[in-house]
Amino acid sequence: QVQLVESGGGSVQAGGSLRLACEASGYIYRWAWFRQAPGQEREGVAGMLSNGATIFYDEPVKGRFTVFQDNAKTTLYLQMNSLKPEDTAMYYCAASSYGGSWTRPVDFNYWGQGTQVTVSS
């Protein structure tokens, strides 16, 4: 059983930056960040294999967000720069012990509790 604990959310003005962290216990094959705004579906934002071989970014965040992990492969980070009001959402860390889509929540079998990111204009 893998446990995921997120931290680092908060409120920031447009153009600002935040860094999210997700600490994991147990084996992970790949992990990712999802976000869900009120009334919206949960969407994949960025992710990577635990061996670092593949990195995924959803189109709206390319060039602004960076996903990376620590050398011990126990913490996944999401560096978010040039934040926009439309980035406001609950952000979730997700992990999977197998391969699959980067954008479908059903393809991840472990989830954190979520951390709120609010970007004001």
Coordinates of C-alpha atoms in Angstrom, one line a residue:
Q1 CA 0.0 0.0 0.0
V2 CA 1.4 3.4 -1.0
Q3 CA 0.6 6.5 0.9
L4 CA 0.9 10.0 -0.7
V5 CA 1.1 13.2 1.3
E6 CA 1.0 16.6 -0.5
S7 CA 2.1 19.9 0.7
G8 CA 2.9 23.4 -0.7
G9 CA -0.4 24.7 -1.9
G10 CA -1.6 28.3 -1.1
S11 CA -2.7 31.6 -2.5
V12 CA -0.7 33.7 -4.9
Q13 CA -1.2 36.5 -7.4
A14 CA -1.2 36.0 -11.1
G15 CA 2.4 35.7 -12.3
G16 CA 3.6 34.2 -9.1
S17 CA 5.1 30.8 -8.3
L18 CA 4.4 27.9 -6.0
R19 CA 6.0 24.5 -5.5
L20 CA 4.0 21.5 -4.5
A21 CA 5.5 18.4 -2.9
C22 CA 4.3 14.9 -2.7
E23 CA 6.0 12.4 -0.3
A24 CA 5.4 8.8 -1.0
S25 CA 5.9 5.5 0.8
G26 CA 6.2 2.3 -1.0
Y27 CA 7.0 1.2 -4.6
I28 CA 5.9 3.5 -7.4
Y29 CA 6.2 2.9 -11.1
R30 CA 5.0 6.3 -12.2
W31 CA 3.5 9.3 -10.5
A32 CA 1.7 12.5 -11.6
W33 CA -0.1 15.6 -10.6
F34 CA -3.7 16.1 -11.3
R35 CA -6.0 19.1 -10.7
Q36 CA -9.7 19.6 -10.3
A37 CA -11.5 22.9 -10.4
P38 CA -15.0 23.3 -9.0
G39 CA -17.5 21.8 -11.5
Q40 CA -14.7 20.4 -13.7
E41 CA -13.3 16.9 -14.3
R42 CA -10.0 15.9 -12.7
E43 CA -7.3 16.4 -15.3
G44 CA -3.7 15.3 -15.6
V45 CA -1.2 18.1 -15.4
A46 CA 2.3 16.6 -15.3
G47 CA 3.9 13.3 -14.5
M48 CA 6.9 11.1 -14.8
L49 CA 8.2 7.5 -14.4
S50 CA 10.0 6.9 -11.2
N51 CA 13.1 6.1 -13.2
G52 CA 12.8 9.5 -14.9
A53 CA 12.6 8.1 -18.4
T54 CA 9.3 9.7 -19.4
I55 CA 7.9 13.1 -18.5
F56 CA 4.4 14.3 -19.4
Y57 CA 3.0 17.8 -19.4
D58 CA -0.5 18.8 -20.4
E59 CA -0.6 21.5 -23.0
P60 CA -1.9 24.4 -20.8
V61 CA 1.1 24.1 -18.4
K62 CA 3.9 23.4 -20.8
G63 CA 6.7 25.9 -20.3
R64 CA 5.3 27.1 -17.0
F65 CA 5.3 23.9 -14.8
T66 CA 8.1 21.5 -14.1
V67 CA 7.8 18.1 -12.6
F68 CA 10.8 16.5 -10.9
Q69 CA 11.6 14.1 -8.1
D70 CA 14.3 13.9 -5.5
N71 CA 17.3 11.5 -5.8
A72 CA 15.7 9.1 -3.3
K73 CA 12.6 8.9 -5.5
T74 CA 10.4 9.5 -2.5
T75 CA 9.2 13.0 -3.2
L76 CA 7.6 14.3 -6.4
Y77 CA 7.6 18.1 -6.9
L78 CA 5.6 20.4 -9.1
Q79 CA 7.2 23.8 -9.7
M80 CA 4.6 26.2 -11.0
N81 CA 5.7 29.5 -12.4
S82 CA 3.8 32.2 -14.2
L83 CA 0.6 31.1 -12.5
K84 CA -2.7 32.2 -14.0
P85 CA -6.2 32.4 -12.4
E86 CA -7.2 29.4 -14.5
D87 CA -4.7 27.3 -12.6
T88 CA -6.8 27.7 -9.5
A89 CA -7.8 24.1 -8.5
M90 CA -7.3 21.4 -5.9
Y91 CA -4.1 19.6 -6.9
Y92 CA -3.7 15.9 -6.3
C93 CA -0.7 13.7 -6.3
A94 CA -1.4 10.3 -7.9
A95 CA 0.8 7.2 -8.2
S96 CA 0.5 3.9 -10.0
S97 CA 2.3 0.6 -9.9
Y98 CA 1.6 0.0 -13.6
G99 CA 1.6 1.9 -16.9
G100 CA -1.3 3.7 -18.5
S101 CA -2.6 7.0 -19.5
W102 CA -1.2 10.2 -17.9
T103 CA -4.6 12.0 -18.0
R104 CA -7.1 9.4 -16.9
P105 CA -7.6 9.2 -13.1
V106 CA -8.7 5.6 -13.4
D107 CA -5.1 4.7 -14.5
F108 CA -3.7 5.6 -11.1
N109 CA -4.4 3.5 -8.1
Y110 CA -3.0 5.7 -5.3
W111 CA -4.1 9.3 -4.4
G112 CA -3.1 12.0 -2.0
Q113 CA -5.6 14.1 -0.1
G114 CA -5.1 17.2 -2.3
T115 CA -3.8 20.7 -1.7
Q116 CA -5.5 23.9 -2.8
V117 CA -3.9 26.3 -5.2
T118 CA -5.6 29.7 -5.6
V119 CA -4.4 32.3 -8.1
S120 CA -5.9 35.8 -8.0
S121 CA -5.9 38.3 -10.8

